CSV table of N, CA and C in Angstrom, one decimal:
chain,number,residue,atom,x,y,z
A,1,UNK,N,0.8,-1.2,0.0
A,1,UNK,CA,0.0,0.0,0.0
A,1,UNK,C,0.9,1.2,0.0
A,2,UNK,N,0.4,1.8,-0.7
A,2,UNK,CA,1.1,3.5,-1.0
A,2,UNK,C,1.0,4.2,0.4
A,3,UNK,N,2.2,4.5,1.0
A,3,UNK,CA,2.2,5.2,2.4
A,3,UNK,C,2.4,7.3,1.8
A,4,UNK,N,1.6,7.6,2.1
A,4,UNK,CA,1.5,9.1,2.0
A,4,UNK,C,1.9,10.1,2.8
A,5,UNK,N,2.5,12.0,3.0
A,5,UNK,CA,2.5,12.1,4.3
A,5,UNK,C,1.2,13.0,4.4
A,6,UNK,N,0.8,13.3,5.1
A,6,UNK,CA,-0.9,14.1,5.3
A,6,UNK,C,-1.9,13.5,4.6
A,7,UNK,N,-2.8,14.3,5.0
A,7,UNK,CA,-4.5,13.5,5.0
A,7,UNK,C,-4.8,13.9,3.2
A,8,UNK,N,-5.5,13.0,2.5
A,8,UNK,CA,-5.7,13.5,1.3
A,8,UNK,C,-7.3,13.8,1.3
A,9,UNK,N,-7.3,15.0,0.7
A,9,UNK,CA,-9.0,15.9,0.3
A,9,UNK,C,-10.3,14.2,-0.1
A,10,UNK,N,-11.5,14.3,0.6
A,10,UNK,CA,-12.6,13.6,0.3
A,10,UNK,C,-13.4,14.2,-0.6
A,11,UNK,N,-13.9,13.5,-1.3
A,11,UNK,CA,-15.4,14.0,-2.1
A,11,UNK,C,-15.8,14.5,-1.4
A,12,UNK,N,-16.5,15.5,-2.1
A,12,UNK,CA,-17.5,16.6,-1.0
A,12,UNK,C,-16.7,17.8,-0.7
A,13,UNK,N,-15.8,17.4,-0.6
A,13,UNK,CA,-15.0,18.8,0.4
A,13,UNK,C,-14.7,19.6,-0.9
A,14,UNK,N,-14.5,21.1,-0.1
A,14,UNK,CA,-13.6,22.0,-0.5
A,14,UNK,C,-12.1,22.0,-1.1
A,15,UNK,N,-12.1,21.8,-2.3
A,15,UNK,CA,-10.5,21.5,-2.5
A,15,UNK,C,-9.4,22.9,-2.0
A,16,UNK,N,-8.5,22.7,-1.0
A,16,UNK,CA,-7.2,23.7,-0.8
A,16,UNK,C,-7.2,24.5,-2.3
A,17,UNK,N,-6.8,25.5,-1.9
A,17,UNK,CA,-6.4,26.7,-2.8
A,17,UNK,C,-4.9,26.0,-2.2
A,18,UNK,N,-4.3,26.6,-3.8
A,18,UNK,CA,-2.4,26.2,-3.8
A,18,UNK,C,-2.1,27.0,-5.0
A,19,UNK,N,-1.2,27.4,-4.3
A,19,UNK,CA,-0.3,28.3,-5.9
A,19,UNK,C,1.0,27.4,-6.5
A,20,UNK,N,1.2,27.0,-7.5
A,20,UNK,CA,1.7,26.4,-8.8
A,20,UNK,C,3.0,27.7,-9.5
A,21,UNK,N,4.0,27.0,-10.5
A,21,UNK,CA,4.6,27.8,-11.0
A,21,UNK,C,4.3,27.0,-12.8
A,22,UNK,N,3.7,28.3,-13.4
A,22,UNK,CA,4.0,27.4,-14.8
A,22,UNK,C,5.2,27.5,-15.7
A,23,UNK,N,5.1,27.1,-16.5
A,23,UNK,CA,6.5,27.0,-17.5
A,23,UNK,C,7.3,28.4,-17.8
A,24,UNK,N,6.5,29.4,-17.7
A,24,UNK,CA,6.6,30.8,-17.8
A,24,UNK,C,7.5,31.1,-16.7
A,25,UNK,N,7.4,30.4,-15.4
A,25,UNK,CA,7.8,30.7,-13.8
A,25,UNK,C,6.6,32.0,-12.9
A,26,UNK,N,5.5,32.0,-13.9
A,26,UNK,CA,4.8,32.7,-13.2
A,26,UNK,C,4.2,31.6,-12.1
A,27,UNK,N,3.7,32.2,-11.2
A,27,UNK,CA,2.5,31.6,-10.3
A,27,UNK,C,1.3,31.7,-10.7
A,28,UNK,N,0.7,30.2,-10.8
A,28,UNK,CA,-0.8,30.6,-10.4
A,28,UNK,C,-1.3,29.8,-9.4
A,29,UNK,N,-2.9,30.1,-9.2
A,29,UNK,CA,-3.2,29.0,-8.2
A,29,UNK,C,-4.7,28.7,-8.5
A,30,UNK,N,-5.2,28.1,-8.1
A,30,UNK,CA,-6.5,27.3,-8.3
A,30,UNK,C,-7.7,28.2,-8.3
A,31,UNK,N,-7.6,29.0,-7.5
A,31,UNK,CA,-8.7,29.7,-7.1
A,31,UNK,C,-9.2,30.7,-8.2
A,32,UNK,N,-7.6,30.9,-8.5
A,32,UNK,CA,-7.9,31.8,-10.0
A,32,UNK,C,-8.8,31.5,-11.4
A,33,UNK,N,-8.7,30.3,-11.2
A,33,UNK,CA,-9.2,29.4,-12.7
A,33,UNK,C,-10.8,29.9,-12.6
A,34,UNK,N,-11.5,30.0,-13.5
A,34,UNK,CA,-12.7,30.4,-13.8
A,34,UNK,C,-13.5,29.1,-14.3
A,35,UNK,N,-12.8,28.8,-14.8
A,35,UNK,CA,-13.4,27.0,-15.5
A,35,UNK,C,-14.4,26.6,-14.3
A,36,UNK,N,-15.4,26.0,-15.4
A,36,UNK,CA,-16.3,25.2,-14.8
A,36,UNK,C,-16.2,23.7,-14.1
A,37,UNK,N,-15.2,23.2,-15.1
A,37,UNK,CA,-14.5,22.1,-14.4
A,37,UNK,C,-13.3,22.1,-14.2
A,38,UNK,N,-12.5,21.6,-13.1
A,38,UNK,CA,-10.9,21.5,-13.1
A,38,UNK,C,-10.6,20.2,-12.8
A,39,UNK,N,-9.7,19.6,-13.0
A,39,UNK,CA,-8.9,18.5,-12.7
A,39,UNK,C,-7.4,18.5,-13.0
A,40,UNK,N,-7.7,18.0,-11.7
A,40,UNK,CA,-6.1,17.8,-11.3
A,40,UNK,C,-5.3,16.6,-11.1
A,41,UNK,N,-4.5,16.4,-11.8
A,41,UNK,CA,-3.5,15.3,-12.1
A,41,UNK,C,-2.2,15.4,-11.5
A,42,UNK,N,-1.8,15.1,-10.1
A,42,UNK,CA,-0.5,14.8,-9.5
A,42,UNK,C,-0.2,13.6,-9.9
A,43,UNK,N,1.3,13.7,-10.4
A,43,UNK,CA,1.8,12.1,-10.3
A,43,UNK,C,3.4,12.3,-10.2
A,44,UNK,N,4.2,11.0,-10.2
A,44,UNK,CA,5.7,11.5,-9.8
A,44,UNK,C,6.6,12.9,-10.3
A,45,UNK,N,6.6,12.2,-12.1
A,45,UNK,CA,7.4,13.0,-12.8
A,45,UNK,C,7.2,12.3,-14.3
A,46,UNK,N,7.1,13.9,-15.0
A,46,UNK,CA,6.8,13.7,-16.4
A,46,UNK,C,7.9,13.1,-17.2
A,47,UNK,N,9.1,12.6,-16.2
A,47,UNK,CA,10.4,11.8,-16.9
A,47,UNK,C,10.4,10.1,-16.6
A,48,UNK,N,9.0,9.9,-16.3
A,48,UNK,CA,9.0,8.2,-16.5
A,48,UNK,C,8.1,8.1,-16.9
A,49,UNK,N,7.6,6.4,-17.8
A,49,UNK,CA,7.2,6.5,-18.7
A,49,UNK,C,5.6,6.5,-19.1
A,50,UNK,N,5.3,6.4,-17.5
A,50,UNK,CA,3.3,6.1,-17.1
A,50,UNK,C,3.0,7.9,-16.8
A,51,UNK,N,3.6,8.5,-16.2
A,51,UNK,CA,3.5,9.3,-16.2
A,51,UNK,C,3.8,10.4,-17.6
A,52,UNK,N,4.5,10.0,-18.4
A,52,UNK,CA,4.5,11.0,-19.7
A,52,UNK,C,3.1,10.0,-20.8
A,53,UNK,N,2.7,8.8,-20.4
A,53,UNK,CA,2.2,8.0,-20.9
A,53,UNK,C,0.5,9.1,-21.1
A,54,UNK,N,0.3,9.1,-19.3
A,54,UNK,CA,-0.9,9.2,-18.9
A,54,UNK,C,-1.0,10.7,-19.2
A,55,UNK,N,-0.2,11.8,-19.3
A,55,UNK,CA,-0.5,13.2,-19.6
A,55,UNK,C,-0.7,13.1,-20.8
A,56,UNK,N,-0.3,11.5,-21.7
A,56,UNK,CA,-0.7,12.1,-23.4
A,56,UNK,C,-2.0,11.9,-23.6
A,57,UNK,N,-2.2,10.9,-22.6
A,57,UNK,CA,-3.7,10.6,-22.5
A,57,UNK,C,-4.5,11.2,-22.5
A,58,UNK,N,-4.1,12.2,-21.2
A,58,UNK,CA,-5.4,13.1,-20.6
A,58,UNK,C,-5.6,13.8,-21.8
A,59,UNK,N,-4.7,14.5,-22.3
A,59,UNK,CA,-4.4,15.8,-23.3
A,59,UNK,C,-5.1,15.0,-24.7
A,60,UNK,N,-5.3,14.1,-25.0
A,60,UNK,CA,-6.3,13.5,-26.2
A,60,UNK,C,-7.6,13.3,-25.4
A,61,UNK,N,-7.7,13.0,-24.6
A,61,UNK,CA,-9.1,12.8,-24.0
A,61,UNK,C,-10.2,14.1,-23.8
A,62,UNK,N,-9.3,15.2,-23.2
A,62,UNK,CA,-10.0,16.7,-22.6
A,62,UNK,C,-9.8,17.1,-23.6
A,63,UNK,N,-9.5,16.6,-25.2
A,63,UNK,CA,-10.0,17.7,-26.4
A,63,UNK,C,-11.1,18.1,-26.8
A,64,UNK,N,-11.8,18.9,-27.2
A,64,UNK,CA,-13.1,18.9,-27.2
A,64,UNK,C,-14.3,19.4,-26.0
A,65,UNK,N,-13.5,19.2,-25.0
A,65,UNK,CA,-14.1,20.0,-23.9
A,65,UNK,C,-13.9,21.1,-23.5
A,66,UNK,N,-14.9,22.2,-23.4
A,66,UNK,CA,-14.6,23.4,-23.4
A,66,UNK,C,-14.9,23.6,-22.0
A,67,UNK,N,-14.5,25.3,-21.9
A,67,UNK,CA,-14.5,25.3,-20.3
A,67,UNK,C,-14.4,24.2,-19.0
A,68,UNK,N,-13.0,24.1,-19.2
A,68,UNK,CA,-12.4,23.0,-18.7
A,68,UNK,C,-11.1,23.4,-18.4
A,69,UNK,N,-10.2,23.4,-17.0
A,69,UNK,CA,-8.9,23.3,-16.9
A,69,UNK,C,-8.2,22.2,-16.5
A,70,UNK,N,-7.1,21.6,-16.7
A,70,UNK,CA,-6.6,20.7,-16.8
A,70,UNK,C,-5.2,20.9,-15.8
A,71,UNK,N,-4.7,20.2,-15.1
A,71,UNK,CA,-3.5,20.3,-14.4
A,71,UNK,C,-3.0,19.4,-14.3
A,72,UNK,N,-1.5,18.9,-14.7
A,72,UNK,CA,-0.4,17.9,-14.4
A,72,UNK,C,0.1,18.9,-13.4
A,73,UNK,N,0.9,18.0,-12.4
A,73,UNK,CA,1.1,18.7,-11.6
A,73,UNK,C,2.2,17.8,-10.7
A,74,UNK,N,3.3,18.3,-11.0
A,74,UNK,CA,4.6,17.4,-10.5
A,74,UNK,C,5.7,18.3,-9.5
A,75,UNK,N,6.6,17.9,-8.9
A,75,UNK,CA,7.5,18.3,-8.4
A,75,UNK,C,8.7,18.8,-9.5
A,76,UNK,N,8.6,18.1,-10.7
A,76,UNK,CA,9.4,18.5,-11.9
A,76,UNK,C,9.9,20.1,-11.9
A,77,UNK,N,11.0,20.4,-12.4
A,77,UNK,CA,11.2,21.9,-12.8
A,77,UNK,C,10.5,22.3,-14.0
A,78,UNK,N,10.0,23.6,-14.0
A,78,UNK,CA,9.2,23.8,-15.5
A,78,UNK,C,9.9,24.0,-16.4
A,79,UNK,N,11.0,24.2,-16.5
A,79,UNK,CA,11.4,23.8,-17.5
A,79,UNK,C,11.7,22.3,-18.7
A,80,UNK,N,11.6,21.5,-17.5
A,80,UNK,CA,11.2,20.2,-17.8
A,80,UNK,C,10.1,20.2,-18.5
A,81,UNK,N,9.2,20.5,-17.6
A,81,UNK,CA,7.8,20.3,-18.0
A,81,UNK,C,7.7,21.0,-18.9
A,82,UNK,N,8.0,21.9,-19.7
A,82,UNK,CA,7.7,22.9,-20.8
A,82,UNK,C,8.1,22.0,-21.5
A,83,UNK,N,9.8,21.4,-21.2
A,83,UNK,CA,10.2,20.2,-22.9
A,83,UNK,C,9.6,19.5,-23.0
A,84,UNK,N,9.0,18.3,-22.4
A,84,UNK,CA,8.1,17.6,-22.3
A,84,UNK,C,6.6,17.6,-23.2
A,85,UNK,N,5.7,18.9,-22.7
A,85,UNK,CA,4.5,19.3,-23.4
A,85,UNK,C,5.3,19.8,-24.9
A,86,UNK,N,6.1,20.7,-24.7
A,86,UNK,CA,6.5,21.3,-26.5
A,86,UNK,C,6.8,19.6,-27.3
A,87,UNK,N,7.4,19.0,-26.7
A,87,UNK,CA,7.9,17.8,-27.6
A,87,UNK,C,7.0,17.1,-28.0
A,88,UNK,N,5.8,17.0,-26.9
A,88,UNK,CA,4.8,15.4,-26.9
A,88,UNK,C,3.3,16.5,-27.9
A,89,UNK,N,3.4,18.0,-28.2
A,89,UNK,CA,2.2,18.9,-28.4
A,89,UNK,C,1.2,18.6,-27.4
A,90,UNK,N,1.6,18.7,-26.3
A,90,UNK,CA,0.3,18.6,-25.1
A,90,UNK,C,-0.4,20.0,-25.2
A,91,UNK,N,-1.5,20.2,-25.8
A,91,UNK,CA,-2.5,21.6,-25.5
A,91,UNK,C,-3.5,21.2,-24.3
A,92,UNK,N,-3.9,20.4,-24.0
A,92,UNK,CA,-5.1,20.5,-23.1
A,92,UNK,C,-4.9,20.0,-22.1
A,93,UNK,N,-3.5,20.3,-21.4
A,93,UNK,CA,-2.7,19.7,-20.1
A,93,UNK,C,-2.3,20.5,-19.6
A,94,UNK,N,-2.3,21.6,-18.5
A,94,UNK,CA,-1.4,22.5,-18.4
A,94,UNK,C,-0.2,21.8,-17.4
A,95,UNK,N,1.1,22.1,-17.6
A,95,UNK,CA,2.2,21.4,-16.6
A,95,UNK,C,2.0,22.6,-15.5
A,96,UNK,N,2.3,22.2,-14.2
A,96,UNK,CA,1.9,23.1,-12.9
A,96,UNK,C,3.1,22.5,-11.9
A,97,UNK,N,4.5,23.1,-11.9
A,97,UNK,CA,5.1,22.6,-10.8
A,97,UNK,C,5.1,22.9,-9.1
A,98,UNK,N,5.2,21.8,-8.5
A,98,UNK,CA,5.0,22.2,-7.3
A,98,UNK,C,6.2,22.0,-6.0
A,99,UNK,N,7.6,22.8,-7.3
A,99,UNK,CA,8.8,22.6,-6.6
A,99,UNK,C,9.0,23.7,-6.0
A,100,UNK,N,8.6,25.0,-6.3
A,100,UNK,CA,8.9,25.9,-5.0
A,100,UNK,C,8.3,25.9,-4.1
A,101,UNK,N,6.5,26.1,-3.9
A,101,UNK,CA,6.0,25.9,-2.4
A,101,UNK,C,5.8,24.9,-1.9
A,102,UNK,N,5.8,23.8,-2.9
A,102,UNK,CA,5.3,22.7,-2.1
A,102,UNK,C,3.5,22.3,-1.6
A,103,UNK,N,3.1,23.4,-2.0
A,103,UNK,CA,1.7,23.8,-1.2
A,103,UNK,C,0.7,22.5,-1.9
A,104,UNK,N,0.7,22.0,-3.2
A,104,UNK,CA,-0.4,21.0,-3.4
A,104,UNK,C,-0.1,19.7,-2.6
A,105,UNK,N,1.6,19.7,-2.7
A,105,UNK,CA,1.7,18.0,-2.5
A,105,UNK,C,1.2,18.2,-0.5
A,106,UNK,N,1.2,19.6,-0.3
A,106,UNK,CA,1.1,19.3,1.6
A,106,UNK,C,-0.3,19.3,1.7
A,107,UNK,N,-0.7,20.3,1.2
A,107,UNK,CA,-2.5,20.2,1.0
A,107,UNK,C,-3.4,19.3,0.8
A,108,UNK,N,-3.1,18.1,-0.1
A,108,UNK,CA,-3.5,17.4,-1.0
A,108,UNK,C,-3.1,16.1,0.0
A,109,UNK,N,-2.3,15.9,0.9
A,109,UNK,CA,-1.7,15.3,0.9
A,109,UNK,C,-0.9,13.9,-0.2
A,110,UNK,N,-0.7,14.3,-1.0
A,110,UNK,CA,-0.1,13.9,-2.0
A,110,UNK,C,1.7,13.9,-2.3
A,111,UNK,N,2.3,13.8,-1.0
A,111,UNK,CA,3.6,13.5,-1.0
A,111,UNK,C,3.9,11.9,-0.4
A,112,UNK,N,4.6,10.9,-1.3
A,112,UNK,CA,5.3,10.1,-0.9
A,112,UNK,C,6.0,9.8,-0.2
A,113,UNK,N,5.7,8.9,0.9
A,113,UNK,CA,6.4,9.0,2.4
A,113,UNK,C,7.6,8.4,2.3
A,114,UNK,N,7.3,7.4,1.7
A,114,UNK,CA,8.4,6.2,1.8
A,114,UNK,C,9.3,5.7,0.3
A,115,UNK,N,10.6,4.9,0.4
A,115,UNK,CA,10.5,4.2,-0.8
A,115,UNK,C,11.8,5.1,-1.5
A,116,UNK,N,11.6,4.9,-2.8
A,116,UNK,CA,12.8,5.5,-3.7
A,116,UNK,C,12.5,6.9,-4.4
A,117,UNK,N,10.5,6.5,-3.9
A,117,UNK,CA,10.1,8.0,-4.9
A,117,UNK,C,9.1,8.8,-3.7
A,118,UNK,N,10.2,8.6,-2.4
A,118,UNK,CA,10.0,9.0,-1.0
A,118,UNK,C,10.2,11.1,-1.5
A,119,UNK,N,9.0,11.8,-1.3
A,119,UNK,CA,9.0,13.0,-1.8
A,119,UNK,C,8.5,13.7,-2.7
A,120,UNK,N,8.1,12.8,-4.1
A,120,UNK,CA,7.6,13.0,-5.0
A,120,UNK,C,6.0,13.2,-4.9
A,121,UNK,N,5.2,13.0,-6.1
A,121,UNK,CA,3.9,13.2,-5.8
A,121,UNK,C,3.4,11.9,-6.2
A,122,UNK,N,2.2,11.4,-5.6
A,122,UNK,CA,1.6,10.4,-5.7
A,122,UNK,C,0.5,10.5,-7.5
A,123,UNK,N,-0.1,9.7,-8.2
A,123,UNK,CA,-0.6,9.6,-8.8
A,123,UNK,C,-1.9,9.7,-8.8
A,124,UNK,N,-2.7,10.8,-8.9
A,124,UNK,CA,-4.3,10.5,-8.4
A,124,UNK,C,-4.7,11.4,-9.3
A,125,UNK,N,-6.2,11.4,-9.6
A,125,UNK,CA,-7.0,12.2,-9.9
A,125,UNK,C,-8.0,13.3,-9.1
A,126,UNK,N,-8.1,14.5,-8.9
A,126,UNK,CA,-8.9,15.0,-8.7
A,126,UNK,C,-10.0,15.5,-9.6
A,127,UNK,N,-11.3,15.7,-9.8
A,127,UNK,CA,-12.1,16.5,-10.5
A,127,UNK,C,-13.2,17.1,-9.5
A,128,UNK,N,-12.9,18.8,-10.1
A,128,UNK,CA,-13.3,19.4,-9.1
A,128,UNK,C,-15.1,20.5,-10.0
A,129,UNK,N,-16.0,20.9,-9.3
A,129,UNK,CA,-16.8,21.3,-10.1
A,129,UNK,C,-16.4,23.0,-10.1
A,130,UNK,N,-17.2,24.2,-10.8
A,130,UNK,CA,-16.9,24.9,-10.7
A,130,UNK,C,-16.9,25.9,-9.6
A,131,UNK,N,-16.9,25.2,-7.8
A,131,UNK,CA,-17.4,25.7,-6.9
A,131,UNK,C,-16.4,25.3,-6.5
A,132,UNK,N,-15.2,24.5,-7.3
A,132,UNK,CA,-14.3,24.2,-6.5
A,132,UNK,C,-14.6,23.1,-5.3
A,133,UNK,N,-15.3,22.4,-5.4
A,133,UNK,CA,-15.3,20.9,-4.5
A,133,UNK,C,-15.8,19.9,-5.4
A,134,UNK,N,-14.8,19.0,-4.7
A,134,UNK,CA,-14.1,17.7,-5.3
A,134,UNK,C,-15.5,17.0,-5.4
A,135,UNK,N,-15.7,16.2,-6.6
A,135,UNK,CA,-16.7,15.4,-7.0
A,135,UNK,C,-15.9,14.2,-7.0
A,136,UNK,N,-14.8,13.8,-7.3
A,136,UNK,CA,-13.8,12.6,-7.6
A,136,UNK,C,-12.8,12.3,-7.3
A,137,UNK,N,-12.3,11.6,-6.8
A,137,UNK,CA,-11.0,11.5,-6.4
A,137,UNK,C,-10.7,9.6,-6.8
A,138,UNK,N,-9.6,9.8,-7.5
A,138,UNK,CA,-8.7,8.0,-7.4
A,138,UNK,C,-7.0,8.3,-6.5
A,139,UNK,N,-7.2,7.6,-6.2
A,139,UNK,CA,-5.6,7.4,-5.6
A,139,UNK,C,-5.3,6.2,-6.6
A,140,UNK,N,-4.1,6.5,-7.1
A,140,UNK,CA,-3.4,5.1,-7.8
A,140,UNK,C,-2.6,4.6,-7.2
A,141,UNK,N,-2.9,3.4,-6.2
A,141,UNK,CA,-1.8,2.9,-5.2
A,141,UNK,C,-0.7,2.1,-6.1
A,142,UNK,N,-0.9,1.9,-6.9
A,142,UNK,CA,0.6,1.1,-7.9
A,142,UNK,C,1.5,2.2,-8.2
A,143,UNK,N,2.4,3.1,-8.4
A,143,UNK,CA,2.6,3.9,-9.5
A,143,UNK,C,2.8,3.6,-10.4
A,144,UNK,N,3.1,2.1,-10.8
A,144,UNK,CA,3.1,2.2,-12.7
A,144,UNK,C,2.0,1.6,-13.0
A,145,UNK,N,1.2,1.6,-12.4
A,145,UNK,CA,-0.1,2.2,-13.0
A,145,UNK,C,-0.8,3.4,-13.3
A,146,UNK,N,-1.7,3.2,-14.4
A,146,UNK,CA,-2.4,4.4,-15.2
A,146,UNK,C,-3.6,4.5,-14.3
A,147,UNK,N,-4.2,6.1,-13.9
A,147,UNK,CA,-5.5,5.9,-13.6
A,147,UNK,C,-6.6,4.8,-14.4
A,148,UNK,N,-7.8,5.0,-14.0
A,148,UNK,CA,-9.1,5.0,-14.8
A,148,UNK,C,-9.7,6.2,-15.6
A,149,UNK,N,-9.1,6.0,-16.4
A,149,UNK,CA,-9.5,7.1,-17.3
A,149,UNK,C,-11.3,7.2,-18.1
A,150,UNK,N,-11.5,6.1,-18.4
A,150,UNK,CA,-13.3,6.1,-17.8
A,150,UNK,C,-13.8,6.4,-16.6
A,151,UNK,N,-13.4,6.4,-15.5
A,151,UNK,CA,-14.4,6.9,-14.8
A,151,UNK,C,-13.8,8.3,-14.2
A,152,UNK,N,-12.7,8.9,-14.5
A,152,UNK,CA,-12.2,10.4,-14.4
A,152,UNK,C,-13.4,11.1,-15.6
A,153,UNK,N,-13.7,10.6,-16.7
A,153,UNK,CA,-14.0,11.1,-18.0
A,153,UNK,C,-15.6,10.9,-17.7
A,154,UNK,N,-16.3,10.4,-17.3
A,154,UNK,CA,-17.6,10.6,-16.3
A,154,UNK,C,-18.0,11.2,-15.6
A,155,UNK,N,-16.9,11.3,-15.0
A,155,UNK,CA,-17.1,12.4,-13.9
A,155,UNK,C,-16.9,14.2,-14.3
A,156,UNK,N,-15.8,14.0,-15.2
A,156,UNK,CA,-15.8,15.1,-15.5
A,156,UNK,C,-16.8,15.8,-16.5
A,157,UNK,N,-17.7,14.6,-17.4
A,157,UNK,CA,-18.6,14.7,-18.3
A,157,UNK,C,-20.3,15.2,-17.6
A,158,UNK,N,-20.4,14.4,-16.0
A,158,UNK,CA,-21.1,14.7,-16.0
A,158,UNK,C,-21.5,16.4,-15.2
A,159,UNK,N,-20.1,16.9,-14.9
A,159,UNK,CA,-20.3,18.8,-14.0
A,159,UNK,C,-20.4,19.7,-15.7
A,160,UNK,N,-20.6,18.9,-16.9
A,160,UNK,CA,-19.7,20.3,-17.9
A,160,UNK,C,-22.0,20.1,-18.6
């Protein structure tokens, strides 16, 4: 079982506000997004292979959906993340690193406690409505496993 450190957000609740650095090195944070839906994708790092797998996924899946924000969201440096989306053409993914505050993986509880990838961010889905509370959540206790991308896509289908 995937050992975490802090409590991770329930359905129902209010998701934490967190500020993010994008590829630009600007900040943003959640609260800002105006979208009707958001979802949020933590996972280790966009430099292994389930995780660059599963952002190509999302980013073909949320095409077509409008008013909708999208968040990968790694410990990665954005610069990383910038080569990564320019190389793979990720449009409908935004990369959101969370190496300067730290604020989602503590919020979220979504830091890895233990292990080799003791630090990093765990793999989960959040989908949030536009009131900003969580309708969904998966934890992926394998990490080389892929979410459920059917029932993230349900869920997100049914708030738009």
């Amino acid at each position: 079982m995937l050992k975490l450190e802090g409590n991770v957000p329930t359905v129902g609740q209010l998701a934490p506000d967190f500020t993010g650095v994008l590829s630009d090195l600007k900040e943003v944070s959640l609260y800002q997004s105006t979208a009707k839906v958001k979802v949020l994708l933590p996972l280790p790092s966009l430099d292994t292979g389930t995780c660059a797998k599963e952002t190509r996924r999302f980013n073909e899946l949320l095409d077509q959906r409008p008013n909708l924000a999208a968040w990968v969201i790694s410990m990665d440096l954005p610069f990383a993340m910038r080569r990564f989306c320019e190389l793979e053409g990720i449009k409908n993914v935004t990369a959101l690193s969370d190496f300067r505050s730290k604020e989602f993986g503590a919020k979220y509880g979504m830091f890895i406690a233990e292990g080799a990838m003791r630090g990093l961010h765990a793999r989960a889905v959040f989908v949030l409505d536009q009131d900003n509370v969580i309708r969904h959540i998966e934890l992926v206790e394998d990490l080389g496993a892929e979410p459920n991308y059917e029932a993230a896509l349900k869920a997100i289908d049914a708030l738009m």
